[in-house]
CSV table of C-alpha atoms (C1' of nucleotides) in Angstrom, one decimal:
chain,number,residue,atom,x,y,z
A,1,MET,CA,-0.2,39.0,2.9
A,2,THR,CA,-2.2,39.2,6.0
A,3,VAL,CA,0.4,39.1,8.7
A,4,PRO,CA,2.6,36.1,7.7
A,5,THR,CA,4.1,36.4,11.1
A,6,SER,CA,6.3,33.4,10.4
A,7,ALA,CA,6.4,30.3,8.3
A,8,GLN,CA,2.8,29.3,8.9
A,9,PRO,CA,0.9,26.7,6.8
A,10,LEU,CA,0.6,29.5,4.3
A,11,ALA,CA,-3.0,30.6,4.3
A,12,ARG,CA,-4.4,29.5,1.0
A,13,ARG,CA,-7.7,30.5,-0.3
A,14,ALA,CA,-10.8,28.6,0.9
A,15,ASP,CA,-11.1,27.5,-2.6
A,16,ALA,CA,-7.7,25.8,-2.7
A,17,GLN,CA,-8.1,24.2,0.7
A,18,ARG,CA,-11.2,22.4,-0.6
A,19,SER,CA,-9.3,21.2,-3.6
A,20,ILE,CA,-6.4,19.9,-1.5
A,21,ALA,CA,-8.7,18.1,0.9
A,22,ALA,CA,-10.5,16.5,-2.0
A,23,ILE,CA,-7.3,15.5,-3.7
A,24,LEU,CA,-5.9,14.0,-0.5
A,25,LYS,CA,-9.0,12.0,0.1
A,26,ALA,CA,-9.1,10.8,-3.5
A,27,ALA,CA,-5.5,9.9,-3.5
A,28,VAL,CA,-5.8,7.8,-0.3
A,29,ASN,CA,-8.8,6.1,-1.8
A,30,ALA,CA,-7.4,5.4,-5.3
A,31,LEU,CA,-3.9,4.4,-4.1
A,32,SER,CA,-5.5,2.0,-1.6
A,33,ARG,CA,-7.2,0.3,-4.4
A,34,ASP,CA,-4.4,0.4,-6.9
A,35,PRO,CA,-0.9,1.4,-5.8
A,36,ASP,CA,-0.1,2.3,-9.4
A,37,ALA,CA,-3.0,4.7,-9.8
A,38,SER,CA,-1.9,7.5,-12.1
A,39,VAL,CA,-2.0,11.2,-11.3
A,40,SER,CA,-4.8,11.5,-13.9
A,41,ASP,CA,-6.9,8.9,-12.1
A,42,ILE,CA,-6.5,10.6,-8.8
A,43,ALA,CA,-7.3,14.0,-10.2
A,44,LYS,CA,-10.4,12.6,-11.9
A,45,ALA,CA,-11.5,10.9,-8.7
A,46,ALA,CA,-11.0,14.2,-6.8
A,47,GLY,CA,-13.2,16.0,-9.3
A,48,VAL,CA,-10.3,18.3,-10.2
A,49,GLY,CA,-8.2,19.0,-13.2
A,50,ARG,CA,-4.9,17.4,-13.5
A,51,VAL,CA,-3.2,20.7,-13.8
A,52,THR,CA,-4.8,21.9,-10.5
A,53,LEU,CA,-3.4,18.9,-8.8
A,54,TYR,CA,0.1,19.7,-10.0
A,55,GLY,CA,-0.5,23.2,-8.7
A,56,HIS,CA,-0.6,21.8,-5.2
A,57,PHE,CA,1.7,18.8,-5.4
A,58,PRO,CA,4.8,19.3,-7.6
A,59,ASN,CA,5.1,15.7,-8.5
A,60,ARG,CA,3.8,12.2,-8.0
A,61,ALA,CA,6.1,11.4,-5.1
A,62,ASP,CA,5.0,14.4,-3.1
A,63,LEU,CA,1.4,13.5,-3.7
A,64,VAL,CA,1.9,9.9,-2.6
A,65,GLU,CA,3.8,11.1,0.5
A,66,ALA,CA,1.1,13.5,1.4
A,67,ALA,CA,-1.5,10.8,1.0
A,68,LEU,CA,0.3,8.4,3.2
A,69,ALA,CA,0.9,11.0,5.8
A,70,HIS,CA,-2.8,11.9,5.7
A,71,ALA,CA,-3.8,8.3,6.1
A,72,ILE,CA,-1.4,7.7,9.0
A,73,ASP,CA,-2.6,10.9,10.8
A,74,GLN,CA,-6.1,9.7,10.5
A,75,GLY,CA,-5.3,6.3,11.8
A,76,HIS,CA,-3.2,7.6,14.6
A,77,ALA,CA,-6.0,9.9,15.7
A,78,ALA,CA,-8.5,7.1,15.6
A,79,LEU,CA,-6.3,5.0,17.9
A,80,ASP,CA,-6.1,7.8,20.5
A,81,ALA,CA,-9.4,6.4,21.8
A,82,VAL,CA,-7.9,3.1,22.7
A,83,ASP,CA,-7.3,2.5,26.4
A,84,LEU,CA,-3.8,1.3,26.8
A,85,VAL,CA,-3.6,1.2,30.6
A,86,GLY,CA,-4.2,-1.8,32.9
A,87,ASP,CA,-3.3,-5.4,32.0
A,88,THR,CA,-0.7,-5.3,29.3
A,89,ARG,CA,-2.0,-8.3,27.4
A,90,GLN,CA,-5.5,-7.0,27.4
A,91,ALA,CA,-4.3,-3.6,26.3
A,92,LEU,CA,-2.5,-5.2,23.4
A,93,THR,CA,-5.6,-7.1,22.5
A,94,ARG,CA,-7.6,-3.9,22.4
A,95,LEU,CA,-4.9,-2.2,20.3
A,96,ILE,CA,-4.9,-5.0,17.8
A,97,ASP,CA,-8.7,-5.0,17.6
A,98,SER,CA,-8.6,-1.4,16.6
A,99,SER,CA,-5.5,-1.4,14.5
A,100,TRP,CA,-5.6,-4.3,12.2
A,101,LEU,CA,-8.4,-3.1,9.9
A,102,LEU,CA,-6.6,0.2,9.4
A,103,VAL,CA,-3.3,-1.6,8.6
A,104,ASN,CA,-5.2,-3.9,6.3
A,105,GLN,CA,-6.9,-1.1,4.4
A,106,SER,CA,-3.7,0.9,3.9
A,107,ARG,CA,-1.6,-2.0,2.5
A,108,ALA,CA,-1.8,-0.9,-1.1
A,109,LEU,CA,-1.2,2.7,-0.2
A,110,LEU,CA,1.9,1.7,1.7
A,111,LEU,CA,3.1,-0.3,-1.3
A,112,ALA,CA,2.6,2.8,-3.5
A,113,ALA,CA,4.7,4.8,-1.1
A,114,GLN,CA,7.5,2.2,-1.0
A,115,ALA,CA,7.7,2.4,-4.7
A,116,VAL,CA,8.4,6.1,-4.6
A,117,LEU,CA,9.9,7.1,-1.3
A,118,PRO,CA,13.1,6.1,0.4
A,119,PRO,CA,12.6,3.6,3.3
A,120,SER,CA,13.9,6.2,5.8
A,121,ARG,CA,11.1,8.6,4.8
A,122,ILE,CA,8.5,6.0,5.2
A,123,ARG,CA,9.8,5.1,8.6
A,124,ASP,CA,9.7,8.7,9.7
A,125,LEU,CA,6.1,9.0,8.7
A,126,HIS,CA,5.3,5.9,10.7
A,127,ALA,CA,7.1,7.2,13.8
A,128,GLY,CA,4.0,8.2,15.6
A,129,PRO,CA,2.1,4.9,15.4
A,130,VAL,CA,5.2,2.9,15.9
A,131,GLU,CA,6.0,4.8,19.0
A,132,ARG,CA,2.7,4.0,20.5
A,133,VAL,CA,3.0,0.2,19.8
A,134,GLU,CA,6.6,0.1,20.9
A,135,GLY,CA,5.7,1.8,24.2
A,136,LEU,CA,3.1,-0.8,25.0
A,137,VAL,CA,5.3,-3.7,24.1
A,138,LYS,CA,8.2,-2.3,26.1
A,139,ARG,CA,5.9,-1.9,29.1
A,140,GLY,CA,4.9,-5.5,28.7
A,141,GLN,CA,8.5,-6.6,28.6
A,142,ASP,CA,9.3,-4.6,31.7
A,143,ASP,CA,6.4,-6.0,33.7
A,144,GLY,CA,7.2,-9.5,32.6
A,145,ALA,CA,4.0,-10.1,30.5
A,146,PHE,CA,6.0,-10.3,27.3
A,147,ARG,CA,9.3,-12.0,26.6
A,148,SER,CA,12.5,-10.1,26.8
A,149,ASP,CA,14.8,-12.5,25.0
A,150,LEU,CA,13.8,-10.9,21.7
A,151,SER,CA,14.2,-7.2,21.0
A,152,THR,CA,11.3,-4.8,21.2
A,153,SER,CA,11.5,-3.8,17.6
A,154,TRP,CA,11.4,-7.4,16.6
A,155,LEU,CA,8.2,-8.0,18.5
A,156,VAL,CA,6.6,-4.9,17.0
A,157,GLY,CA,7.6,-6.2,13.6
A,158,VAL,CA,6.1,-9.6,14.2
A,159,MET,CA,2.9,-8.1,15.4
A,160,HIS,CA,2.8,-5.9,12.3
A,161,SER,CA,3.5,-8.8,9.9
A,162,VAL,CA,0.9,-11.1,11.5
A,163,MET,CA,-1.7,-8.5,10.7
A,164,HIS,CA,-0.5,-8.5,7.1
A,165,THR,CA,-0.8,-12.3,7.1
A,166,ALA,CA,-4.4,-12.0,8.1
A,167,ALA,CA,-5.1,-9.7,5.2
A,168,ASP,CA,-3.4,-12.2,2.8
A,169,GLU,CA,-5.4,-15.1,4.2
A,170,ILE,CA,-8.6,-13.2,3.9
A,171,ASN,CA,-8.3,-12.3,0.3
A,172,ALA,CA,-7.1,-15.8,-0.5
A,173,GLY,CA,-10.4,-16.9,0.9
A,174,ARG,CA,-8.9,-19.0,3.6
A,175,LEU,CA,-9.9,-16.8,6.6
A,176,ASP,CA,-13.2,-15.4,7.7
A,177,PRO,CA,-12.8,-11.7,8.2
A,178,ASP,CA,-14.8,-11.9,11.4
A,179,GLN,CA,-12.3,-14.3,12.8
A,180,ALA,CA,-9.3,-12.3,11.8
A,181,ALA,CA,-8.9,-10.3,15.0
A,182,ALA,CA,-9.1,-13.4,17.2
A,183,PHE,CA,-6.5,-15.2,15.1
A,184,ILE,CA,-4.2,-12.3,15.2
A,185,THR,CA,-4.4,-11.8,19.0
A,186,ALA,CA,-4.1,-15.6,19.7
A,187,THR,CA,-1.0,-15.7,17.6
A,188,VAL,CA,0.6,-12.6,18.8
A,189,LEU,CA,0.0,-13.3,22.5
A,190,ALA,CA,1.5,-16.7,22.1
A,191,ALA,CA,4.5,-15.4,20.2
A,192,PHE,CA,5.0,-12.8,22.9
A,193,THR,CA,4.8,-15.2,25.8
A,194,PRO,CA,8.1,-15.6,27.7
A,195,PRO,CA,9.8,-19.0,27.3
A,196,GLY,CA,8.8,-21.3,30.1
A,197,ARG,CA,5.5,-19.5,30.7
A,198,ARG,CA,2.2,-21.0,29.7
A,199,VAL,CA,0.5,-19.6,26.6
A,200,PRO,CA,-2.7,-17.9,27.7
A,201,ALA,CA,-5.9,-19.8,26.8
B,1,MET,CA,12.7,-33.9,-34.9
B,2,THR,CA,14.1,-36.9,-33.2
B,3,VAL,CA,11.1,-38.8,-32.2
B,4,PRO,CA,8.8,-36.1,-30.7
B,5,THR,CA,6.7,-39.0,-29.4
B,6,SER,CA,4.3,-36.6,-27.7
B,7,ALA,CA,4.1,-33.1,-26.3
B,8,GLN,CA,7.6,-33.2,-24.8
B,9,PRO,CA,9.6,-30.2,-23.6
B,10,LEU,CA,10.2,-29.7,-27.4
B,11,ALA,CA,13.8,-30.6,-28.1
B,12,ARG,CA,15.6,-27.3,-28.8
B,13,ARG,CA,19.0,-27.1,-30.1
B,14,ALA,CA,21.8,-27.2,-27.5
B,15,ASP,CA,22.5,-23.7,-28.5
B,16,ALA,CA,19.1,-22.5,-27.5
B,17,GLN,CA,19.1,-24.5,-24.2
B,18,ARG,CA,22.2,-22.6,-23.1
B,19,SER,CA,20.6,-19.3,-23.9
B,20,ILE,CA,17.5,-20.2,-22.0
B,21,ALA,CA,19.4,-21.3,-19.0
B,22,ALA,CA,21.5,-18.1,-19.0
B,23,ILE,CA,18.4,-16.0,-19.4
B,24,LEU,CA,16.6,-17.8,-16.5
B,25,LYS,CA,19.6,-17.4,-14.3
B,26,ALA,CA,20.1,-13.8,-15.1
B,27,ALA,CA,16.4,-13.1,-14.7
B,28,VAL,CA,16.3,-14.6,-11.2
B,29,ASN,CA,19.3,-12.6,-10.3
B,30,ALA,CA,18.3,-9.3,-11.7
B,31,LEU,CA,14.7,-9.5,-10.5
B,32,SER,CA,15.9,-10.5,-7.1
B,33,ARG,CA,17.8,-7.2,-6.9
B,34,ASP,CA,15.3,-5.0,-8.6
B,35,PRO,CA,11.7,-6.3,-9.2
B,36,ASP,CA,11.3,-3.6,-11.9
B,37,ALA,CA,14.3,-4.8,-13.9
B,38,SER,CA,13.6,-4.3,-17.6
B,39,VAL,CA,13.8,-7.0,-20.2
B,40,SER,CA,16.8,-5.2,-21.6
B,41,ASP,CA,18.6,-5.4,-18.3
B,42,ILE,CA,18.0,-9.1,-18.0
B,43,ALA,CA,19.0,-9.8,-21.6
B,44,LYS,CA,22.2,-7.8,-21.0
B,45,ALA,CA,22.9,-9.6,-17.8
B,46,ALA,CA,22.4,-12.9,-19.6
B,47,GLY,CA,24.9,-11.9,-22.3
B,48,VAL,CA,22.2,-12.2,-24.9
B,49,GLY,CA,20.4,-9.9,-27.3
B,50,ARG,CA,17.0,-8.6,-26.3
B,51,VAL,CA,15.5,-10.1,-29.5
B,52,THR,CA,16.9,-13.5,-28.6
B,53,LEU,CA,15.2,-13.3,-25.3
B,54,TYR,CA,11.9,-12.5,-26.9
B,55,GLY,CA,12.4,-15.5,-29.1
B,56,HIS,CA,12.1,-17.7,-26.0
B,57,PHE,CA,9.8,-15.8,-23.9
B,58,PRO,CA,6.9,-14.1,-25.7
B,59,ASN,CA,6.5,-11.3,-23.1
B,60,ARG,CA,7.7,-9.9,-19.8
B,61,ALA,CA,5.1,-11.8,-17.8
B,62,ASP,CA,6.1,-15.1,-19.2
B,63,LEU,CA,9.7,-14.4,-18.4
B,64,VAL,CA,9.0,-13.4,-14.8
B,65,GLU,CA,6.8,-16.4,-14.4
B,66,ALA,CA,9.5,-18.7,-15.7
B,67,ALA,CA,12.1,-17.1,-13.4
B,68,LEU,CA,9.9,-17.5,-10.4
B,69,ALA,CA,9.2,-21.1,-11.3
B,70,HIS,CA,12.9,-21.7,-11.7
B,71,ALA,CA,13.8,-20.2,-8.4
B,72,ILE,CA,11.1,-22.1,-6.6
B,73,ASP,CA,12.2,-25.4,-8.2
B,74,GLN,CA,15.7,-24.8,-7.1
B,75,GLY,CA,14.7,-24.0,-3.5
B,76,HIS,CA,12.4,-26.9,-3.4
B,77,ALA,CA,15.1,-29.2,-4.5
B,78,ALA,CA,17.5,-27.8,-2.0
B,79,LEU,CA,15.1,-28.5,0.8
B,80,ASP,CA,14.8,-32.1,-0.1
B,81,ALA,CA,17.9,-32.6,2.0
B,82,VAL,CA,16.2,-31.5,5.2
B,83,ASP,CA,15.3,-34.3,7.6
B,84,LEU,CA,11.6,-33.8,8.5
B,85,VAL,CA,11.1,-37.0,10.6
B,86,GLY,CA,11.4,-37.2,14.4
B,87,ASP,CA,10.4,-34.6,16.9
B,88,THR,CA,8.1,-32.1,15.2
B,89,ARG,CA,9.4,-29.0,16.7
B,90,GLN,CA,13.0,-29.9,16.0
B,91,ALA,CA,12.0,-30.8,12.4
B,92,LEU,CA,10.4,-27.4,12.1
B,93,THR,CA,13.5,-25.7,13.4
B,94,ARG,CA,15.6,-27.5,10.8
B,95,LEU,CA,13.2,-26.5,8.1
B,96,ILE,CA,13.3,-22.9,9.1
B,97,ASP,CA,17.1,-22.9,9.3
B,98,SER,CA,17.3,-24.0,5.7
B,99,SER,CA,14.3,-22.1,4.3
B,100,TRP,CA,14.5,-18.6,5.6
B,101,LEU,CA,17.5,-17.5,3.6
B,102,LEU,CA,15.9,-18.8,0.4
B,103,VAL,CA,12.7,-17.0,1.2
B,104,ASN,CA,14.7,-13.8,2.0
B,105,GLN,CA,16.6,-13.9,-1.2
B,106,SER,CA,13.6,-14.4,-3.3
B,107,ARG,CA,11.5,-11.6,-1.9
B,108,ALA,CA,12.1,-9.1,-4.7
B,109,LEU,CA,11.5,-11.7,-7.3
B,110,LEU,CA,8.2,-12.6,-5.7
B,111,LEU,CA,7.3,-8.9,-5.7
B,112,ALA,CA,8.0,-8.8,-9.4
B,113,ALA,CA,5.8,-11.8,-10.0
B,114,GLN,CA,3.0,-10.2,-7.9
B,115,ALA,CA,3.1,-7.2,-10.2
B,116,VAL,CA,2.6,-9.3,-13.3
B,117,LEU,CA,0.8,-12.5,-12.4
B,118,PRO,CA,-2.6,-13.2,-10.9
B,119,PRO,CA,-2.5,-14.3,-7.3
B,120,SER,CA,-3.9,-17.7,-8.3
B,121,ARG,CA,-1.0,-18.4,-10.6
B,122,ILE,CA,1.5,-17.5,-7.9
B,123,ARG,CA,-0.1,-19.7,-5.5
B,124,ASP,CA,0.0,-22.6,-8.0
B,125,LEU,CA,3.7,-22.1,-8.5
B,126,HIS,CA,4.2,-22.3,-4.7
B,127,ALA,CA,2.2,-25.4,-4.4
B,128,GLY,CA,5.2,-27.7,-4.0
B,129,PRO,CA,7.0,-25.9,-1.1
B,130,VAL,CA,3.7,-25.0,0.6
B,131,GLU,CA,2.7,-28.6,0.6
B,132,ARG,CA,5.9,-29.6,2.3
B,133,VAL,CA,5.5,-27.1,5.1
B,134,GLU,CA,1.8,-27.8,5.4
B,135,GLY,CA,2.5,-31.4,5.9
B,136,LEU,CA,4.9,-30.9,8.7
B,137,VAL,CA,2.6,-28.4,10.4
B,138,LYS,CA,-0.3,-30.7,10.1
B,139,ARG,CA,1.7,-33.5,11.6
B,140,GLY,CA,2.6,-31.3,14.5
B,141,GLN,CA,-1.1,-30.4,15.0
B,142,ASP,CA,-2.0,-34.1,15.0
B,143,ASP,CA,0.6,-35.2,17.5
B,144,GLY,CA,-0.2,-32.3,19.8
B,145,ALA,CA,3.1,-30.4,19.4
B,146,PHE,CA,1.4,-27.5,17.7
B,147,ARG,CA,-1.9,-25.8,18.5
B,148,SER,CA,-5.0,-26.9,16.7
B,149,ASP,CA,-7.3,-24.0,17.6
B,150,LEU,CA,-5.9,-22.1,14.5
B,151,SER,CA,-6.1,-23.5,11.0
B,152,THR,CA,-3.1,-25.1,9.4
B,153,SER,CA,-3.0,-22.6,6.6
B,154,TRP,CA,-3.0,-19.8,9.1
B,155,LEU,CA,0.0,-21.2,10.9
B,156,VAL,CA,1.9,-21.7,7.6
B,157,GLY,CA,1.1,-18.1,6.7
B,158,VAL,CA,2.4,-16.9,10.0
B,159,MET,CA,5.6,-18.8,9.7
B,160,HIS,CA,6.1,-17.4,6.2
B,161,SER,CA,5.4,-13.8,7.3
B,162,VAL,CA,7.8,-14.1,10.3
B,163,MET,CA,10.5,-14.9,7.9
B,164,HIS,CA,9.7,-11.8,5.9
B,165,THR,CA,9.8,-9.8,9.1
B,166,ALA,CA,13.3,-11.0,9.7
B,167,ALA,CA,14.3,-9.8,6.2
B,168,ASP,CA,12.8,-6.4,6.9
B,169,GLU,CA,14.5,-6.0,10.3
B,170,ILE,CA,17.8,-7.0,8.8
B,171,ASN,CA,17.9,-4.4,6.1
B,172,ALA,CA,16.5,-1.8,8.5
B,173,GLY,CA,19.7,-2.5,10.5
B,174,ARG,CA,17.8,-3.6,13.6
B,175,LEU,CA,18.7,-7.3,13.4
B,176,ASP,CA,22.0,-9.1,13.1
B,177,PRO,CA,21.7,-11.6,10.2
B,178,ASP,CA,23.4,-14.3,12.3
B,179,GLN,CA,20.6,-14.0,14.9
B,180,ALA,CA,17.8,-14.1,12.3
B,181,ALA,CA,17.2,-17.9,12.3
B,182,ALA,CA,17.2,-18.0,16.1
B,183,PHE,CA,14.7,-15.1,16.3
B,184,ILE,CA,12.4,-16.7,13.8
B,185,THR,CA,12.3,-20.2,15.4
B,186,ALA,CA,11.9,-18.7,18.9
B,187,THR,CA,8.9,-16.7,17.6
B,188,VAL,CA,7.3,-19.4,15.5
B,189,LEU,CA,7.6,-22.1,18.1
B,190,ALA,CA,6.0,-19.9,20.7
B,191,ALA,CA,3.3,-18.9,18.3
B,192,PHE,CA,2.6,-22.5,17.5
B,193,THR,CA,2.5,-23.6,21.1
B,194,PRO,CA,-1.0,-24.9,22.2
B,195,PRO,CA,-2.8,-22.6,24.6
B,196,GLY,CA,-2.2,-23.8,28.2
B,197,ARG,CA,1.1,-25.4,27.3
B,198,ARG,CA,4.5,-23.9,28.3
B,199,VAL,CA,6.5,-22.1,25.6
B,200,PRO,CA,9.7,-24.1,25.0
B,201,ALA,CA,12.8,-22.4,26.4
C,1,DA,C1',27.9,-30.1,-46.6
C,2,DG,C1',23.7,-28.5,-46.4
C,3,DT,C1',19.7,-27.0,-44.0
C,4,DA,C1',17.2,-25.5,-40.4
C,5,DA,C1',17.5,-23.4,-36.0
C,6,DC,C1',19.4,-19.8,-33.6
C,7,DT,C1',21.4,-15.1,-32.7
C,8,DC,C1',22.3,-10.3,-33.3
C,9,DG,C1',21.7,-5.3,-33.8
C,10,DT,C1',19.2,-1.7,-35.4
C,11,DA,C1',15.2,0.3,-36.2
C,12,DC,C1',10.5,1.2,-35.6
C,13,DA,C1',5.6,1.6,-33.9
C,14,DC,C1',3.3,2.1,-29.8
C,15,DC,C1',1.8,3.2,-25.4
C,16,DA,C1',1.1,5.2,-20.9
C,17,DC,C1',2.6,8.3,-17.9
C,18,DT,C1',4.9,12.6,-16.2
C,19,DG,C1',5.4,17.3,-15.9
C,20,DT,C1',5.1,22.1,-18.2
C,21,DT,C1',3.0,25.8,-20.8
C,22,DC,C1',-0.6,28.7,-22.2
C,23,DA,C1',-4.6,31.5,-22.5
C,24,DA,C1',-9.2,32.0,-20.9
C,25,DC,C1',-12.2,31.8,-17.3
C,26,DA,C1',-14.2,31.6,-12.2
C,27,DA,C1',-14.3,32.8,-7.7
C,28,DG,C1',-12.6,34.3,-3.1
C,29,DG,C1',-11.0,38.3,-0.2
C,30,DG,C1',-10.4,42.9,1.3
D,1,DC,C1',-15.6,46.1,-7.0
D,2,DC,C1',-11.3,45.0,-8.2
D,3,DC,C1',-7.3,42.3,-7.9
D,4,DT,C1',-5.2,38.2,-6.7
D,5,DT,C1',-5.4,33.5,-6.4
D,6,DG,C1',-7.2,29.3,-8.3
D,7,DT,C1',-9.0,26.4,-11.9
D,8,DT,C1',-9.4,24.5,-16.4
D,9,DG,C1',-8.7,21.8,-20.7
D,10,DA,C1',-5.8,21.3,-24.5
D,11,DA,C1',-1.6,20.8,-26.3
D,12,DC,C1',3.3,19.5,-26.1
D,13,DA,C1',7.8,17.5,-25.1
D,14,DG,C1',10.2,14.0,-22.9
D,15,DT,C1',10.9,9.5,-21.0
D,16,DG,C1',11.3,4.6,-20.7
D,17,DG,C1',9.6,0.8,-21.4
D,18,DT,C1',7.3,-3.2,-24.6
D,19,DG,C1',6.9,-6.0,-28.5
D,20,DT,C1',7.8,-6.5,-33.7
D,21,DA,C1',10.2,-6.6,-38.3
D,22,DC,C1',14.1,-7.3,-40.9
D,23,DG,C1',18.3,-8.9,-42.9
D,24,DA,C1',22.6,-10.7,-42.3
D,25,DG,C1',25.5,-13.6,-39.9
D,26,DT,C1',26.5,-17.9,-37.0
D,27,DT,C1',26.0,-22.4,-35.0
D,28,DA,C1',24.4,-26.8,-34.3
D,29,DC,C1',22.5,-31.3,-35.8
D,30,DT,C1',22.4,-35.1,-39.6
DNA sequence: AGTAACTCGTACACCACTGTTCAACAAGGG
DNA sequence: CCCTTGTTGAACAGTGGTGTACGAGTTACT
């Protein structure tokens, strides 16, 4: 008990920390491939006994939640590098370029989470990323670059779902992965254009 | 065996036909609520013994497939009433008005199907409805109402996914169901507008 | 009226997964 | 160096579903 001054992350042994990291990584990986991956599968992929896993995560739901949180944190951090100042449309384009692959790769993981966690919990976990996008969209609405006749959350939702569409089209073999980003931005920018204004070419 | 001239739907007894109809209806209903509904649940809802159900559908996958096919047929038939001639944008608006509720209601059912059937099978089942939408979109591209810098299938996918977005937003409490159709059409028409052209107000 | 088709409930075998227990062993930390 | 914390596999109980078998009863077609 070396000075547990307060409710800290609870200093585990170096040993355990390694295990947890491995499990988290394996979980994200496995669940991204197959949302129905079993706890055994994940433990195996992590190079860890199933019992060990249960030692750190009480049940499957907690594990999935941790995995999702982990993936979101990673993505969120990666997007910190994106420059969101300057022309709003260009900023959105940059954000889409960096985001969409992440969104795509985490689709199955998200599905796994939806099967186990209440919608509210999932929304909470996404609060960070959503806030970032929402802020940008709102700025665009304020400066007149984006339409204001539709709500901010709607536009954010549309952007999100267009990215999913890209993923679908790709693995249906109808879209070249290299073109995906261009298709998405072209679509989203048009959808966001205020009525009466010309769609950017 | 009243003249089984060839491989016909195999004339079952009136008895059995009623059962099958009830099962199909119950399956669509139950799976639309909960994609994980068990065979027992469905049988119960149909007012039929589980064994009877298995007598008509060899396994869960076949049942789900039949349910999806049934729902799609119904929807497809309902949309026959929609007038698709005349101004392309207006026709699309009419189609969305009539489609989106159907799409919305069948979301869970579709999810159930995706869990059990290969993507190719699902796409085949959707061939009818997709063809209708694709035809209209293609016409719009040909007559210049819709953009041609993005592929037809992409635009169809976008339209489809925007409808799903509406469903999400509604049951997240962020969108008034009465506004849904308007939001969808406003978004889709903007997204479909050719670059350089003004977004319709 | 008779026969084949259909239905029903119960019961069973089976399977995959979850979560727990145990007892022995390994390794980090002070 | 010793004690605590972790790790391990095997074994077990529990759960909830799927699909099958059976035997008796019912209902439609001719």
